[in-house]
Short mmCIF file of C-alpha atoms and ligand atoms in Angstrom, two decimals:
data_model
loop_
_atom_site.label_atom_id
_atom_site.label_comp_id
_atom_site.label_asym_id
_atom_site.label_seq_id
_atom_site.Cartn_x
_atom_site.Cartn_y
_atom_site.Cartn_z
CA UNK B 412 0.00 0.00 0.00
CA UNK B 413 1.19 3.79 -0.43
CA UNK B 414 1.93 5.75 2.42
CA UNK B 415 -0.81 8.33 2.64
CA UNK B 416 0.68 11.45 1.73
CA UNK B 417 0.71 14.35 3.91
CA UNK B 418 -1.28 17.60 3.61
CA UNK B 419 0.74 19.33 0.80
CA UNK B 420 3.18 21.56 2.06
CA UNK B 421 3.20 24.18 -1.35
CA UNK B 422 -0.28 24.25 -3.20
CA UNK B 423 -0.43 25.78 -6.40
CA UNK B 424 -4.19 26.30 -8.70
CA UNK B 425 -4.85 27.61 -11.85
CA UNK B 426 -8.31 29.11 -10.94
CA UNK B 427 -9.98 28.61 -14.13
CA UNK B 428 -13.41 29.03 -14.85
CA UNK B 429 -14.63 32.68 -13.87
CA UNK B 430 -15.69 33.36 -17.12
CA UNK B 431 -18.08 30.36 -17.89
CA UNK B 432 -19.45 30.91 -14.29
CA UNK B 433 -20.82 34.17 -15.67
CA UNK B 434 -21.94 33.37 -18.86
CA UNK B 435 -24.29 31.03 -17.03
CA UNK B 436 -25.37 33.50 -15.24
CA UNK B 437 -25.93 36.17 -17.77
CA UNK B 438 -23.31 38.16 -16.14
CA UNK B 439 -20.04 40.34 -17.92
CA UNK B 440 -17.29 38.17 -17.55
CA UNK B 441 -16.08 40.30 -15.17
CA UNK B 442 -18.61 39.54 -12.54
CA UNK B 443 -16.96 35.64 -12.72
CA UNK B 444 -13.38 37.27 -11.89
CA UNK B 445 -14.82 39.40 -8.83
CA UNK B 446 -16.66 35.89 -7.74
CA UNK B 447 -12.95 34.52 -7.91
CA UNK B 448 -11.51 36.49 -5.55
CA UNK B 449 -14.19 36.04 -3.20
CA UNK B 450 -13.22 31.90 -3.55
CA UNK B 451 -9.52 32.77 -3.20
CA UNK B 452 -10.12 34.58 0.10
CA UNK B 453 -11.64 31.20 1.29
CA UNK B 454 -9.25 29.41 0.10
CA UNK B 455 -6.47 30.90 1.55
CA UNK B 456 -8.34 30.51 4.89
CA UNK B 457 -9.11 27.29 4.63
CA UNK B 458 -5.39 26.08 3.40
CA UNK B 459 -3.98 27.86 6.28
CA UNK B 460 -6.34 26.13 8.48
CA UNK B 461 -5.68 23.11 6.56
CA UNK B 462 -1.75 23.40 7.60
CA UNK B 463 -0.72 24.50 3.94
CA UNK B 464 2.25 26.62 4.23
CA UNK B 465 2.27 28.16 0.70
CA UNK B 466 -0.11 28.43 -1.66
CA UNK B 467 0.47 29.26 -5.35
CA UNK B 468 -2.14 31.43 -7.65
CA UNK B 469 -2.30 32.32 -11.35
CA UNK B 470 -4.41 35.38 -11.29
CA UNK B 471 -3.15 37.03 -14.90
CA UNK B 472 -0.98 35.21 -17.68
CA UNK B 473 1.36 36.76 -19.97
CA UNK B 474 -1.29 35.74 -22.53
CA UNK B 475 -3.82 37.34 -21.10
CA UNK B 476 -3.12 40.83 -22.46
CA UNK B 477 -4.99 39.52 -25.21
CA UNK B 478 -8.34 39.27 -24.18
CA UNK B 479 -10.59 41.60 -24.81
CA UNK B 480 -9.85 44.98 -23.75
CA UNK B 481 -12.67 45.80 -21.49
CA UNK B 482 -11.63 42.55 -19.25
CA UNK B 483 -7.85 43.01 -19.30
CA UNK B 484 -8.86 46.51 -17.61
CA UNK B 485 -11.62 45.19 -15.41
CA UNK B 486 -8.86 42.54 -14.21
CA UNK B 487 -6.72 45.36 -13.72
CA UNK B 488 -9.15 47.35 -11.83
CA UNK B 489 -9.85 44.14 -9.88
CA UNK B 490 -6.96 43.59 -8.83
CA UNK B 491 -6.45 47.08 -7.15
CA UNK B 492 -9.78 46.85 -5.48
CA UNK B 493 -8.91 43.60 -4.19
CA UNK B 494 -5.21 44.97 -2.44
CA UNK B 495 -7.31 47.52 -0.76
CA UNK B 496 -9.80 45.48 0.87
CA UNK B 497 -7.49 41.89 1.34
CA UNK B 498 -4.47 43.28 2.36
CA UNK B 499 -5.53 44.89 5.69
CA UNK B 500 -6.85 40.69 6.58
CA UNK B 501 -4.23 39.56 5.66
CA UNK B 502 -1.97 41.35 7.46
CA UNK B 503 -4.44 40.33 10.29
CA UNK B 504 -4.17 36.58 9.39
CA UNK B 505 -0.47 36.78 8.91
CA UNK B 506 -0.51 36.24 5.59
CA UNK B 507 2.81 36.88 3.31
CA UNK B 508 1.45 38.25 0.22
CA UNK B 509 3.90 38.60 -2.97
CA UNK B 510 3.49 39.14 -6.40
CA UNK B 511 5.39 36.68 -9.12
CA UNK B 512 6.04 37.76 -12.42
CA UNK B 513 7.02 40.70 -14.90
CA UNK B 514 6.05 44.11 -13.53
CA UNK B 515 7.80 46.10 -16.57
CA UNK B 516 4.41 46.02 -18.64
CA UNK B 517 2.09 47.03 -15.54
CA UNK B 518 0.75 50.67 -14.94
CA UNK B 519 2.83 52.78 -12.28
CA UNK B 520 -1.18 52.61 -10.28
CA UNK B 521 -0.93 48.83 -10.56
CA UNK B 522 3.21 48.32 -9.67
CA UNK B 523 2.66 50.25 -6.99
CA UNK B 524 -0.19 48.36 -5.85
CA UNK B 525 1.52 45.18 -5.94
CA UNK B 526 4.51 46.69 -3.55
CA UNK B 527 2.32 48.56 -1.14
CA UNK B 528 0.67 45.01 -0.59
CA UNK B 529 4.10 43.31 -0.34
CA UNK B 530 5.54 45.55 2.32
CA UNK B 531 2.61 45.71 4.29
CA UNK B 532 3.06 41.86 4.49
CA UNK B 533 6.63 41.53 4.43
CA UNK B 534 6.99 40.71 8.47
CA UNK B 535 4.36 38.32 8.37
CA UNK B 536 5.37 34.53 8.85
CA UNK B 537 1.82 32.73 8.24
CA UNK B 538 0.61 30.86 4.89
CA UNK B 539 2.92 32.29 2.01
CA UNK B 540 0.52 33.43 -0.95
CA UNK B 541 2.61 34.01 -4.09
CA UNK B 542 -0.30 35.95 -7.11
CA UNK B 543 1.60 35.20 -10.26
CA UNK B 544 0.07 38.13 -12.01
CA UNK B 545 1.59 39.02 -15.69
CA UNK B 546 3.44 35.68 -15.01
CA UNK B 547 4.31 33.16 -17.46
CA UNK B 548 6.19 29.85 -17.13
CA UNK B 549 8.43 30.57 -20.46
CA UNK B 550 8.93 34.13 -19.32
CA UNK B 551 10.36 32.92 -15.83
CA UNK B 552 12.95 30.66 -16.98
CA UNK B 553 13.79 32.95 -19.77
CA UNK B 554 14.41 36.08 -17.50
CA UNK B 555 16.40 33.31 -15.20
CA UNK B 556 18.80 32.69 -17.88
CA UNK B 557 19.21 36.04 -18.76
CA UNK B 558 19.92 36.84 -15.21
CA UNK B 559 22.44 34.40 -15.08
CA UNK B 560 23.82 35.32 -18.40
CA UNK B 561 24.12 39.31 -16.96
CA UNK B 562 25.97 37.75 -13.79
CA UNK B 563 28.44 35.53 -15.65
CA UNK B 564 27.10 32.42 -14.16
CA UNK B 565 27.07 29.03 -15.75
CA UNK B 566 23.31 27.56 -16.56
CA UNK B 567 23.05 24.88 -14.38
CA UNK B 568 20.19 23.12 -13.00
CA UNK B 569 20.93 24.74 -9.39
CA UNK B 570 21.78 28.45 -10.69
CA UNK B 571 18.40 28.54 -12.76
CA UNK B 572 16.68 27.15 -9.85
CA UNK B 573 18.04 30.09 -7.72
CA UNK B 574 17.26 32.66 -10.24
CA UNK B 575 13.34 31.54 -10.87
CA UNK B 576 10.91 33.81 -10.12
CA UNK B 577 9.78 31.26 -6.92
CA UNK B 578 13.22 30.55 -5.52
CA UNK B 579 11.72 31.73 -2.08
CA UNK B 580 9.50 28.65 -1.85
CA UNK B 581 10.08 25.03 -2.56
CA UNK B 582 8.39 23.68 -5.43
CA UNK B 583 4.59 22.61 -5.23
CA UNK B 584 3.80 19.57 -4.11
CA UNK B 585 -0.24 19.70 -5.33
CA UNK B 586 -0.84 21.72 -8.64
CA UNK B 587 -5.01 21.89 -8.67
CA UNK B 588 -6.82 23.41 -12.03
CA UNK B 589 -10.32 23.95 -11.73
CA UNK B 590 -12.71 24.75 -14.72
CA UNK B 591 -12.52 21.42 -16.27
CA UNK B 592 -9.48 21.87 -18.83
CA UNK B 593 -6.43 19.63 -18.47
CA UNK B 594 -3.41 21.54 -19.11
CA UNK B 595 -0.67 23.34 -17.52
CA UNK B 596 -1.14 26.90 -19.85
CA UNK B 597 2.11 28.10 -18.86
CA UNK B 598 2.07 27.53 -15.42
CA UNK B 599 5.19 27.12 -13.20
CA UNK B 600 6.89 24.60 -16.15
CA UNK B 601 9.89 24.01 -14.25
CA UNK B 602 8.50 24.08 -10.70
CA UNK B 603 6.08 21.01 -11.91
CA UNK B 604 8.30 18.60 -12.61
CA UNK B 605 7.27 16.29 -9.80
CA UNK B 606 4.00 18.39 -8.39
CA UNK B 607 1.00 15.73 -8.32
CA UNK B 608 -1.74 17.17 -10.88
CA UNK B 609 -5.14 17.48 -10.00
CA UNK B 610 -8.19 18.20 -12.39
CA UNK B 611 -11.09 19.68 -11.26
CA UNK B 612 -14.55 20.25 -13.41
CA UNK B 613 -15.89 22.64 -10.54
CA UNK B 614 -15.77 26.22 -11.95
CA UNK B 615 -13.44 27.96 -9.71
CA UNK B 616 -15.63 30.79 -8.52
CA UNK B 617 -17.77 27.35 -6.97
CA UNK B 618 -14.59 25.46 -5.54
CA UNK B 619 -15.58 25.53 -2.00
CA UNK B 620 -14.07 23.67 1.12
CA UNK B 621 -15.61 20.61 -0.32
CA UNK B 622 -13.89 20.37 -3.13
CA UNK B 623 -10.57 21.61 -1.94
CA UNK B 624 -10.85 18.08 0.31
CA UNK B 625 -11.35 16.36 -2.30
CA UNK B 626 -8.22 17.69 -4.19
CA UNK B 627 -6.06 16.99 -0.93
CA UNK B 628 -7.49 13.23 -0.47
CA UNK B 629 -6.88 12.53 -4.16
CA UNK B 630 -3.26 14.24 -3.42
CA UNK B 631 -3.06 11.61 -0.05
CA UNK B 632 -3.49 8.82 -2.15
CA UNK B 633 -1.00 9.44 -4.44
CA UNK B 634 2.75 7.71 -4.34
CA UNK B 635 5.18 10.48 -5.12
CA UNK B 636 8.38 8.46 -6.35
CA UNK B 637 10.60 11.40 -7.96
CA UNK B 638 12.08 8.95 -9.92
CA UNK B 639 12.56 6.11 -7.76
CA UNK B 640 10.81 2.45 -7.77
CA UNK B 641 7.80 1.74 -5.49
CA UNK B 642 10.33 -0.48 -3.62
CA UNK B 643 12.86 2.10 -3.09
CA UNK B 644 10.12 4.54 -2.26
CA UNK B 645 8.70 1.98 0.71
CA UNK B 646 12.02 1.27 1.85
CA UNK B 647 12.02 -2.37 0.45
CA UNK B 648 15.55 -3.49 -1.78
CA UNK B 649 14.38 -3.74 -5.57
CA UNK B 650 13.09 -7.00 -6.79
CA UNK B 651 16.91 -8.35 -8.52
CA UNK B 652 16.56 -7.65 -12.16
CA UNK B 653 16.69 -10.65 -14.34
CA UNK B 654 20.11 -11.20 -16.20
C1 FPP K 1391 -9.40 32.13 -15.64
O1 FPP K 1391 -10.78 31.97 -15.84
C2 FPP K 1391 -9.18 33.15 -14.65
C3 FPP K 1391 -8.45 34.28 -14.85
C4 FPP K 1391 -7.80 34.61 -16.10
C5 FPP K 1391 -8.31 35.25 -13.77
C6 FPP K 1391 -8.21 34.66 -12.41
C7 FPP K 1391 -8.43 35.71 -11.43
C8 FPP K 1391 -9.09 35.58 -10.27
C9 FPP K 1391 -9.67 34.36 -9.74
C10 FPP K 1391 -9.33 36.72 -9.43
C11 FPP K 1391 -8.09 37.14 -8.76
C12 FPP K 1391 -7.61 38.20 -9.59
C13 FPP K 1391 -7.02 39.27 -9.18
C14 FPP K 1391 -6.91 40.32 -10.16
C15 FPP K 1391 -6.51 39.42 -7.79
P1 FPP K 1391 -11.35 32.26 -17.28
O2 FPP K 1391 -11.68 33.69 -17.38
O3 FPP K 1391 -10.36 31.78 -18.31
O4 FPP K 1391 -12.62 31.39 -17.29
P2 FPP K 1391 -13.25 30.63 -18.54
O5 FPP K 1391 -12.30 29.52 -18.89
O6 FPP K 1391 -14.52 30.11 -17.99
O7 FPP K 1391 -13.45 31.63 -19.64
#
C-alpha cells in the first residue's frame, strides 16, 4: 500500500473558470473574476487552516493581455480593489502576500499596488501566498537565464533554480486546475516537474471547502516516487533484475 501522503506543504491552482461561471449566469465576464476572488479569500483561509504553508495562484498570464480589452482593464481594476480590501486581513491573518512575475508592462497605479501590498506583508510569517500576475512559465525561466547570463554564471540546473521567479519557496507539491481543462497553460513549467496534478470540473468561482478536500485526499493517495521504484520509495531493496 502507499503511504498516505501528507497535507501538501506548497499548493499551487490555476483558478480557471470565472468566465463560464458568468456566462451562465448572464453576467459580464467580469462579474466571474470578482466571484474569484471572493473563492480565493476562502481558500487561503481554509489552506492555512488546513496546515498548507504556501499556496500558489495564477491570477493574470502573460497571454492574457490579449483578451478583450474591457476585461484586461476590469482585471486590472480588480486587482487594485482587491489589495485595498485583502491586504488589511491579511496582514491580520499573517498572511505573506507577494506578487510573481514581470512588472515592466504594468501601470505605475498597478506596480505600486503590488509593492504597497508586499511591504505591508513583508513581516508576516503565516501561509505564504505568491499571485503570479503578468506571469508566465516561459517568461520565468527565460528572465532566469538572462539573469544568469548578466551575472556571468554558468546555466546549471541549481543556478536557474536560484534565479526563478519562486526561488523563495520550494516547489509545489499539489498543482489543482479547476474549470474542467487539463493543461498546464504556462504555469510554473519548471517548478512542476514532480508536483501531483489534480483536475477539477468545478468552476473555480464554486470550488468551495468541499472540493478543496477532495483535491487533498486525491493528493493523499498518491505515491510520489521522484524517480525512484515503489520499492525504493517503501524502503524495500528492488526485486533483482533478471540477467
Ligand atoms: C481564468 O478563468 C481566470 C483568470 C484569467 C483570472 C483569475 C483571477 C481571479 C480568480 C481573481 C483574482 C484576480 C485578481 C486580479 C486578484 P477564465 O476567465 O479563463 O474562465 P473561462 O475559462 O470560464 O473563460
Amino acid at each position: 500500500m502507499n503511504p498516505a501522503q501528507p497535507t501538501p506543504h506548497h499548493v499551487a491552482i490555476v483558478m480557471d473558470g470565472n468566465g463560464r461561471w458568468a456566462t451562465r449566469r448572464f453576467l459580464p465576464r467580469v462579474a466571474g473574476h470578482k466571484a474569484g476572488v471572493d473563492t480565493l479569500r476562502r481558500c487561503v483561509r481554509s489552506c492555512a487552516q488546513r496546515g498548507v504553508a504556501v499556496l500558489t495562484v495564477f491570477a493574470f498570464s502573460s497571454e492574457n493581455w490579449t483578451r478583450p480589452q474591457d476585461e484586461v482593464s476590469g482585471l486590472m481594476e480588480l486587482l487594485g480593489m482587491a489589495l485595498a480590501r485583502e491586504v488589511p486581513q491579511l496582514l491580520k491573518d499573517g498572511v505573506r502576500l507577494r506578487f510573481v512575475g514581470e512588472r515592466a508592462g504594468l501601470s505605475d497605479s498597478v506596480r505600486q499596488g503590488l509593492e504597497r501590498g508586499e511591504q505591508a506583508t513583508a513581516a508576516n510569517t503565516g501561509l505564504q501566498l505568491n499571485v503570479c500576475f503578468n506571469y508566465g512559465g516561459r517568461w520565468d525561466i527565460a528572465q532566469a537565464a538572462r539573469r544568469l547570463v548578466a551575472e556571468g554564471k554558468p546555466i546549471t540546473e541549481a543556478n536557474l533554480d536560484r534565479a526563478l521567479a519562486l526561488s523563495h519557496v520550494p516547489d509545489p507539491d499539489l498543482v489543482i486546475r479547476t474549470g474542467g481543462e487539463q493543461r498546464i497553460s504556462n504555469f510554473l513549467l519548471w517548478q512542476a516537474a514532480y508536483s501531483e496534478l489534480y483536475f477539477s470540473d468545478t468552476l473555480w468561482p464554486d470550488f468551495d471547502d468541499a472540493a478543496l478536500d477532495l483535491a487533498f485526499a486525491a493528493f493523499a493517495q498518491r505515491e510520489r516516487r521522484f524517480g525512484k521504484t515503489s520499492a525504493q520509495v517503501a524502503g524495500k531493496a528492488a526485486r533483482p533484475q533478471p540477467a
